[in-house]
Coordinates of C-alpha atoms in Angstrom, one line a residue:
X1 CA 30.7 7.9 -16.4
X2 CA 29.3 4.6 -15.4
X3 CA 26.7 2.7 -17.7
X4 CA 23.1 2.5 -16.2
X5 CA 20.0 0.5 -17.8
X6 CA 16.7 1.3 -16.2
X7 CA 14.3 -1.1 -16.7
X8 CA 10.5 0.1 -16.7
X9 CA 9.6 3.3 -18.7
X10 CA 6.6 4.7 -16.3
X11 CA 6.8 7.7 -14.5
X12 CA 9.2 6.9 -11.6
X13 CA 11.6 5.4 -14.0
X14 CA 11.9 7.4 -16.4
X15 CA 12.6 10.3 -14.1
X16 CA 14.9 8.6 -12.5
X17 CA 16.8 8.7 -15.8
X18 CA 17.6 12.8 -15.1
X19 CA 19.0 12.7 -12.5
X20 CA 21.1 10.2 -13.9
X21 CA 21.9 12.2 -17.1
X22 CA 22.9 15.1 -15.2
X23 CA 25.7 13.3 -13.3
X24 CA 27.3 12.5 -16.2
X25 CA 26.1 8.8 -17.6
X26 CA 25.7 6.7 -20.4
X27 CA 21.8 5.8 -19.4
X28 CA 19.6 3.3 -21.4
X29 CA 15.9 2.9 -20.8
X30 CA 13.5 -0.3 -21.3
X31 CA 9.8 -0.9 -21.4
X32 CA 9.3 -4.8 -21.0
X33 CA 5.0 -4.1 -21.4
X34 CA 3.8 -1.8 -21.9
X35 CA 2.9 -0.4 -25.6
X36 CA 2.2 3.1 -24.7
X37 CA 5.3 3.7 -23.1
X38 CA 7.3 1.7 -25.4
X39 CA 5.8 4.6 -28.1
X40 CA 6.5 7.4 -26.5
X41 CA 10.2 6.3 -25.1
X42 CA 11.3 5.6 -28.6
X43 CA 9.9 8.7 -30.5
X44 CA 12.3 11.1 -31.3
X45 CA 10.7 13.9 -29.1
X46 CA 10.6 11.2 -26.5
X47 CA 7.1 13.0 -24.7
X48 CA 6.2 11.1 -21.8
X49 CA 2.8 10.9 -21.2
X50 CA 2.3 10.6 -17.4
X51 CA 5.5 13.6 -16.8
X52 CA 3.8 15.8 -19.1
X53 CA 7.9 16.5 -20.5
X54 CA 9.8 15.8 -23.2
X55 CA 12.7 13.5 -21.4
X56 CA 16.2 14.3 -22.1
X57 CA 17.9 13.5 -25.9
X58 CA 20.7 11.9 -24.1
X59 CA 18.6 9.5 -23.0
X60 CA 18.5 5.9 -24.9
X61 CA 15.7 3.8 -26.0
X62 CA 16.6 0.5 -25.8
X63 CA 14.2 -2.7 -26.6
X64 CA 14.0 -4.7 -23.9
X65 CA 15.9 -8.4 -24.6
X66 CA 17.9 -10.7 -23.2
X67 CA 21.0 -9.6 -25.1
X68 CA 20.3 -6.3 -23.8
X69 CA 20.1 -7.8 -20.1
X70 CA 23.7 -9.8 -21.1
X71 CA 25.6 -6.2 -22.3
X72 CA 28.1 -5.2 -19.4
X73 CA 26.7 -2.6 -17.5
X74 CA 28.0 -0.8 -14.2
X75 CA 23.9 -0.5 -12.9
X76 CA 20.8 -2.1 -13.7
X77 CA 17.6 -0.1 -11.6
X78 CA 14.7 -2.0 -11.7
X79 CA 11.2 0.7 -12.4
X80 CA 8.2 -2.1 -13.1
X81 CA 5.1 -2.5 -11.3
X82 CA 5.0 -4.9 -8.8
X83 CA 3.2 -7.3 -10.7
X84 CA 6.7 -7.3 -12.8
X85 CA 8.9 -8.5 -10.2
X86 CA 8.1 -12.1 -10.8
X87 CA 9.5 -11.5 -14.8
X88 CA 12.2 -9.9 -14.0
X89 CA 13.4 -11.6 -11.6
X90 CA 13.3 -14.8 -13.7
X91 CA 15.2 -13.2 -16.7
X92 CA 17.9 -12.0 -14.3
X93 CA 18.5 -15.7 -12.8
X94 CA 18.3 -17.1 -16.2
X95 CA 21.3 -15.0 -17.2
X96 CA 22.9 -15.4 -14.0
X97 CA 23.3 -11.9 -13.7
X98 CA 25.7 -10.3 -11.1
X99 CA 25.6 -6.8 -12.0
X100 CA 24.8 -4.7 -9.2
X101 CA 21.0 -3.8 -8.8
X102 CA 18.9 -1.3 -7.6
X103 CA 14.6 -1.1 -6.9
X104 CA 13.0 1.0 -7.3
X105 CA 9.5 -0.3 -7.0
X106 CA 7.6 -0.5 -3.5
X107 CA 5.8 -3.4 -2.2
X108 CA 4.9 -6.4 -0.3
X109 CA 3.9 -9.8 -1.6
X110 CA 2.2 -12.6 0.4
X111 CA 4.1 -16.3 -0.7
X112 CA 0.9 -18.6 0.2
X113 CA 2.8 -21.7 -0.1
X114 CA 5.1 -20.9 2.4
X115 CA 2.4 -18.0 3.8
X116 CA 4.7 -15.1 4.4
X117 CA 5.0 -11.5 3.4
X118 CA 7.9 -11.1 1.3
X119 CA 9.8 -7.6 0.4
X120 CA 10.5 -6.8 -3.0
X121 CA 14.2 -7.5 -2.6
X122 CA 13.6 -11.2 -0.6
X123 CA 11.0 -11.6 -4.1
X124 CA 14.2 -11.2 -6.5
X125 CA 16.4 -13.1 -4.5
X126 CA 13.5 -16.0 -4.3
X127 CA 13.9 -16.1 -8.0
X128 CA 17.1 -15.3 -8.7
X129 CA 19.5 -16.7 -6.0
X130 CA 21.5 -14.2 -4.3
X131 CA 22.3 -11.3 -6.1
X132 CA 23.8 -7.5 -5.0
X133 CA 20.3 -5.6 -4.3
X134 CA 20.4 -2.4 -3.2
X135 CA 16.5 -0.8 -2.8
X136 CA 15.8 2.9 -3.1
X137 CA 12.7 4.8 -1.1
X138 CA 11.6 7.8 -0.1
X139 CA 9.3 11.0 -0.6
X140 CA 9.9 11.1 -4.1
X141 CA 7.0 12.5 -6.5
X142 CA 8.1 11.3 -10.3
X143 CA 6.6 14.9 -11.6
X144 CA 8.4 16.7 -9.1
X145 CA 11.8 14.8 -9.2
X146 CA 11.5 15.1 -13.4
X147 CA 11.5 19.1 -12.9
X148 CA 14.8 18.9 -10.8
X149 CA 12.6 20.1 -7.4
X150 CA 14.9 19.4 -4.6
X151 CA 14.3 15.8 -3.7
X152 CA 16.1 13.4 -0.7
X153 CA 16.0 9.5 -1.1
X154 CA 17.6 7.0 1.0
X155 CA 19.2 3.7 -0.2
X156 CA 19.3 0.5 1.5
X157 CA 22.0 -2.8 1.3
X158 CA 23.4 -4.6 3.9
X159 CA 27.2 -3.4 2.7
X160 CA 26.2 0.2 3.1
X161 CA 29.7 0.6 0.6
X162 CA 27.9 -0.9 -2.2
X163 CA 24.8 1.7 -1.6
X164 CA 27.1 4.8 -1.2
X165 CA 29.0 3.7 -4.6
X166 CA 25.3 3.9 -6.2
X167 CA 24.7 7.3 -4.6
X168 CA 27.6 8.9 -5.9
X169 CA 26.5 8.1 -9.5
X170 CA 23.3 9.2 -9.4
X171 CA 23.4 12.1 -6.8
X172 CA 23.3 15.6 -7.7
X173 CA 22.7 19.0 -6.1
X174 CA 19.1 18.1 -6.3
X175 CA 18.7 14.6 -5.9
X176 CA 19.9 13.9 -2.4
X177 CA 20.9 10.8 -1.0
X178 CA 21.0 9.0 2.4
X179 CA 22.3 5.8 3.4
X180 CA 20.7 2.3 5.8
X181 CA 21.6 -1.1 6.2
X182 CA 18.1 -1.7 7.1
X183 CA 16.8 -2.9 4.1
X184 CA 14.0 -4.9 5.3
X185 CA 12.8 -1.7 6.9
X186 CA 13.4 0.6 4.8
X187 CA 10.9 -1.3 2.3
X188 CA 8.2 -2.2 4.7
X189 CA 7.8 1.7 5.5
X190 CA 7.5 2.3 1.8
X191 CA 5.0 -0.2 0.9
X192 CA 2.6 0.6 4.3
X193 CA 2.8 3.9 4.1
X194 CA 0.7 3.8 0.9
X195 CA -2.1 2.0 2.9
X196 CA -1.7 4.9 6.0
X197 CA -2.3 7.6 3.7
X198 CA -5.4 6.0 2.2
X199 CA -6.5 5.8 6.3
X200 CA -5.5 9.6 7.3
X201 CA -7.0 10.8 3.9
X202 CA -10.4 10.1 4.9
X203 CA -10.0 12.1 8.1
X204 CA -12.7 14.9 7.6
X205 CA -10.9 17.5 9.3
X206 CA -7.4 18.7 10.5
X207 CA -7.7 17.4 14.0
X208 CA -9.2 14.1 12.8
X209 CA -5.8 13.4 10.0
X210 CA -3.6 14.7 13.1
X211 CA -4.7 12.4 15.6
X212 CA -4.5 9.2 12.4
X213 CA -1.2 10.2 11.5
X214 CA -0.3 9.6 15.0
X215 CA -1.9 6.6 15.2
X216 CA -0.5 5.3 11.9
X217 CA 2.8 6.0 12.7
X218 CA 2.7 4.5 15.9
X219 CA 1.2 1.1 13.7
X220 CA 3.9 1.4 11.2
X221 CA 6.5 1.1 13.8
X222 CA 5.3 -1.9 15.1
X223 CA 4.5 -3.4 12.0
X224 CA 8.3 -2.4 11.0
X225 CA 9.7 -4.5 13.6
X226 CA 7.6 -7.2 13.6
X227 CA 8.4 -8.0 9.9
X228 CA 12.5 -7.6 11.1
X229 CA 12.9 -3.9 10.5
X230 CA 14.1 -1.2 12.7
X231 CA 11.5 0.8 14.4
X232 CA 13.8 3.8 13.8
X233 CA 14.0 3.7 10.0
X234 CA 10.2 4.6 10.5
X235 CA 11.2 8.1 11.5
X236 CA 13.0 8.7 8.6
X237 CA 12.5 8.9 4.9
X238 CA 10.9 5.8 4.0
X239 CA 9.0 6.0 6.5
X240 CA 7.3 9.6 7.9
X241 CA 8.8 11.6 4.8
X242 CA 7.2 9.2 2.3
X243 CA 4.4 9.1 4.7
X244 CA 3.9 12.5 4.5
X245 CA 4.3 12.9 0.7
X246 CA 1.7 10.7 -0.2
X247 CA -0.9 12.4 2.0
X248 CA -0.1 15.6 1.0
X249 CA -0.6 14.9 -3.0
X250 CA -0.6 11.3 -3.6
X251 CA -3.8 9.0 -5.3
X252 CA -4.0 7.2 -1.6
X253 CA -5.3 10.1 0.4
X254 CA -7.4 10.9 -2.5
X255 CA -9.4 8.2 -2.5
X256 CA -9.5 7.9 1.9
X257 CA -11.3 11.4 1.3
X258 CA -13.9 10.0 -0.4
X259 CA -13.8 7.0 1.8
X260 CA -14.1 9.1 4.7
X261 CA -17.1 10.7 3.1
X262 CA -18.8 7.3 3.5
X263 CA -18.3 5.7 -0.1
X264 CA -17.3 2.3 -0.2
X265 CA -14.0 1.7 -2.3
X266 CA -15.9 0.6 -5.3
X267 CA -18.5 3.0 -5.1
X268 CA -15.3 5.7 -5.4
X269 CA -13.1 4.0 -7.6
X270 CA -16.0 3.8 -10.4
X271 CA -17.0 7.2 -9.7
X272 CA -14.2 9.6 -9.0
X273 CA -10.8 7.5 -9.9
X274 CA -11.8 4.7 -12.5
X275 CA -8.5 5.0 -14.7
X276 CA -6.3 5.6 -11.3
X277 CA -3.9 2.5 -9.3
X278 CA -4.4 2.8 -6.4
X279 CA -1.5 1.1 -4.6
X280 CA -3.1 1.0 -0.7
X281 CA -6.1 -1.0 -2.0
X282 CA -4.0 -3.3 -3.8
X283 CA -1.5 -4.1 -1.0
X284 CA -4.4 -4.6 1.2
X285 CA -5.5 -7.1 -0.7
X286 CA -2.3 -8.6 -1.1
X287 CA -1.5 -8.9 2.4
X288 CA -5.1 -9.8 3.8
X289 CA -4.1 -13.1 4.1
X290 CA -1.6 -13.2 6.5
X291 CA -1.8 -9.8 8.6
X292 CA -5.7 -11.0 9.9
X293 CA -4.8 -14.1 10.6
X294 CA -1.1 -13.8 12.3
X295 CA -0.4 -9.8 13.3
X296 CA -2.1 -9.2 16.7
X297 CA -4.9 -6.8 16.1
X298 CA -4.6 -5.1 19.0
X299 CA -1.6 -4.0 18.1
X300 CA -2.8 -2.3 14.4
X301 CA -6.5 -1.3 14.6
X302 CA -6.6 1.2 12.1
X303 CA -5.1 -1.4 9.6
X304 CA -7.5 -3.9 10.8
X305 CA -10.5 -2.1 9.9
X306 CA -9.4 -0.8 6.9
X307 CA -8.6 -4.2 5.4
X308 CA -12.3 -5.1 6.4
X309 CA -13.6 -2.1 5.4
X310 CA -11.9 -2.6 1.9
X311 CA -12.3 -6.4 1.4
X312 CA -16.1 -6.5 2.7
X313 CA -17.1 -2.6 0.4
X314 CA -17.8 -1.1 3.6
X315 CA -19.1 2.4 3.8
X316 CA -15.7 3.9 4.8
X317 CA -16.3 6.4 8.0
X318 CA -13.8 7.6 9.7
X319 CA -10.9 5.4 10.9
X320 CA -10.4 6.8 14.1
X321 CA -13.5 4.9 15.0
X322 CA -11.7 2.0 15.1
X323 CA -9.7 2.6 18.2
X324 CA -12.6 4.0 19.9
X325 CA -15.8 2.4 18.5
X326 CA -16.7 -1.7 17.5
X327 CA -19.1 -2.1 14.5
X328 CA -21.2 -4.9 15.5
X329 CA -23.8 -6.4 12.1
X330 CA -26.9 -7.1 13.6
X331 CA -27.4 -10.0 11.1
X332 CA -24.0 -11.3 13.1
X333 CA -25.2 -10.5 16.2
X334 CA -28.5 -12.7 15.3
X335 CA -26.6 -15.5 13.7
X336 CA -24.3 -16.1 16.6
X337 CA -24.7 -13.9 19.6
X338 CA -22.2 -15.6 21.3
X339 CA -19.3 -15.1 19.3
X340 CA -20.1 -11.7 18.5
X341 CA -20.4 -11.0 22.7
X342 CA -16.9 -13.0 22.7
X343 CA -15.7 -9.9 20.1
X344 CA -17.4 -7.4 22.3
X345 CA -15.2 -9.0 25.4
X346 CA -11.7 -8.9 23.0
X347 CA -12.1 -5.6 21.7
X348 CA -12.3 -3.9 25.6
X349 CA -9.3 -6.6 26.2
X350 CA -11.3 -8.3 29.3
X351 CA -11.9 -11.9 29.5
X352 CA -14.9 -14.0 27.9
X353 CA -15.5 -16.3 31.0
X354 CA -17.1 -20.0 30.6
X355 CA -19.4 -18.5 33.4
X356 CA -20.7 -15.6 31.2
X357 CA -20.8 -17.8 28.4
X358 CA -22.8 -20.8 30.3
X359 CA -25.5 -17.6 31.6
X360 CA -25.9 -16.6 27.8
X361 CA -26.4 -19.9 26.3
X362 CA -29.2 -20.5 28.9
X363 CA -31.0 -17.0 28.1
X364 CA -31.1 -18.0 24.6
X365 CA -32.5 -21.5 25.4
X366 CA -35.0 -19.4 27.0
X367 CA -35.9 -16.3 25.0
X368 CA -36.7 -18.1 21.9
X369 CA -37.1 -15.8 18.9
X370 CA -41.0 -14.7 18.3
X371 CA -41.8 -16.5 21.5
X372 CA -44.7 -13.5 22.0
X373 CA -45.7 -13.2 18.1
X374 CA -43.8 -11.7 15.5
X375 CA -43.7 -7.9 14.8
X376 CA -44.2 -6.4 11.5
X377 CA -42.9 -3.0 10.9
X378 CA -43.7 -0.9 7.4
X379 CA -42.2 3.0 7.1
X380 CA -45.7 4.0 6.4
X381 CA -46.6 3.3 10.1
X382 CA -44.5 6.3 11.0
X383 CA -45.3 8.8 8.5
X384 CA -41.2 7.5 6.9
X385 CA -40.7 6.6 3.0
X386 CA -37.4 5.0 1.6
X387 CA -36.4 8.6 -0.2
X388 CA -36.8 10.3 3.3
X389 CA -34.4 7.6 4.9
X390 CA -32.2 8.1 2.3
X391 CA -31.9 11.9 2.4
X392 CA -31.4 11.4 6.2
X393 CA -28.1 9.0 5.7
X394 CA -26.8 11.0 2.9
X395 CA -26.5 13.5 5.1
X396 CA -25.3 11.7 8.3
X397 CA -22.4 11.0 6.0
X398 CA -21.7 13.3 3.6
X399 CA -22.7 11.8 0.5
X400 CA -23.1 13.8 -2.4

């Protein structure tokens, strides 16, 4: 019986706690934030809101402290959102604490100062010096894994010793457990992954998902390696099984449907999923920054448009188009024709030559705008009204 503290009372954490329980620990739970679960976790029925269950008596509420933080414990799992990993990763290196730990959480976070992407585990040790981290991913569905359905995880650390001691204390005949030393990888496939679901979601039909899982995968393996992972871990659980998972019944593919419908993210998120996180749309913004301006974008299309797409409340078509097809704005195209043609060039990978260049600029010298009077259009003057253009969009792309 080893003595575990799990720190963050949401939905993955606390079922992560049953598993737990049922190999036999002594297993404390804390809520650093949130009120709600801070309620429910120390009732005496202990109902948690987001399992729709009544977690296990054996379980311990604990309020979170720093003497709490300072007891001797054999684990401490970390279960907070990402925007938690900043906290807690400053009250562990303010304790000095060298119990060994394990994350759950999944996530990227761009550093601007030194402007890098950072996993969750480089984030702690940024804060905290170097402490024993062991991370924890996979297709793992809190409802699912709280009613004891058979569930595999994988856990990562560079002694893989250190992560198969963890597994034996929290495996069980349902909860399975495999092993890395790719730790880097194994949480870059689990943060992505949440973004590549949003993009095969909005496929509108089998074939269409199909041919973007492909494509995604093929993306997440380079994106793997380029951040220092191995392209193989992407074939495993982090990467394809958790892949899969979220398409198949996560909030990520739920709102690419609606994207794919042609609603922009805003438009959607008001409408069909206001009180709903939506980790892809969050990460994207997160790691904007530094994928568009150092990440070749031939490499990751799909990724590419969707971070434009999200960032700029595009209507969201589908993202196969993106391999295939170049949205060019007119008002672009207008405001500098040569840079857009220079986009045109990139995108079918041929060369923009001074030559063409030198032959465009002189056109435009030439062709001034309105040269031959300006043209005034009304919808009137072809039998057209705004409702009928409307109507006609709405159902070019599906919007109800």
């Amino acid at each position: 019986m080893k003595k575990i503290l799990i720190i963050g009372g949401g939905a993955m954490g606390s079922a992560f706690s049953i598993p737990c329980l049922d190999n036999n620990n002594n297993v404390t739970i804390t809520e650093p934030h949130s009120e709600l679960f801070i309620k429910k976790l120390s009732s005496r029925d202990k109902f948690h809101p987001s399992l729709k269950i009544n977690l296990p008596k054996k379980l311990k509420y604990r309020q979170f402290s720093e003497n709490l933080l300072k007891e001797n414990f054999d684990l401490i799992v970390i279960a907070l959102s990402l925007s938690g990993i900043d906290f807690i990763g400053k009250e562990l290196k303010k304790l000095k604490i060298k119990t060994p730990i394990l994350v759950l959480t999944k996530g990227l976070k761009y550093e601007k100062k030194n402007k890098r992407v950072l996993t969750i585990s480089e984030q702690l040790n940024r804060n905290s010096g170097k402490m024993n981290i062991s991370v924890l991913k996979g297709p793992c569905l809190a409802k699912e894994l709280a009613r004891k359905n058979q569930t595999s995880v994988i856990i990562a650390n560079k002694n893989i010793k250190v992560a198969k001691w963890i597994g034996q204390q929290i495996s069980t005949k349902y909860y399975l457990i495999e092993y890395s030393k790719d730790i880097i990888g194994i949480e870059v496939c689990s943060a992505i992954k949440n973004i590549y679901s949003m993009i095969i979601g909005s496929g509108q039909s089998l074939n269409t998902s199909s041919s973007l899982f492909h494509r995604s995968l093929l993306e997440m393996k380079y994106l793997t390696k380029y951040f220092g992972g191995k392209e193989s871990t992407t074939l495993g659980l982090a990467g394809v099984g958790d892949l899969y998972v979220s398409v198949a019944g996560g909030r990520n593919s739920k709102m690419g449907t609606y994207l794919g419908k042609g609603y922009t993210f805003k438009t959607a998120k008001k409408k069909f999923m206001p009180n709903d996180t939506v980790e892809g749309e969050q990460l994207v913004r997160e790691i904007a920054p530094f994928v568009l301006k150092k990440i070749n974008k031939k490499k990751i299309p799909l990724m590419i448009n969707f971070i434009n797409a999200i960032l700029k409340n595009k209507e969201g078509r589908t993202l196969l188009d993106s391999t295939t097809n170049l949205d060019i704005d007119y008002a672009d195209f207008i405001k500098d024709p040569i840079a857009t043609m220079e986009n045109i060039y990139d995108f079918i990978d041929k060369p923009f030559e001074e030559s063409i260049k030198i032959k465009m600029e002189f056109y435009i010298k030439n062709h001034k705008k309105h040269k031959h009077g300006k043209h005034d259009y009304e919808l009137k003057d072809y039998g057209l009204t705004e409702e009928i253009i409307e109507d006609r969009i709405a159902s070019k792309w599906q919007i109800n």
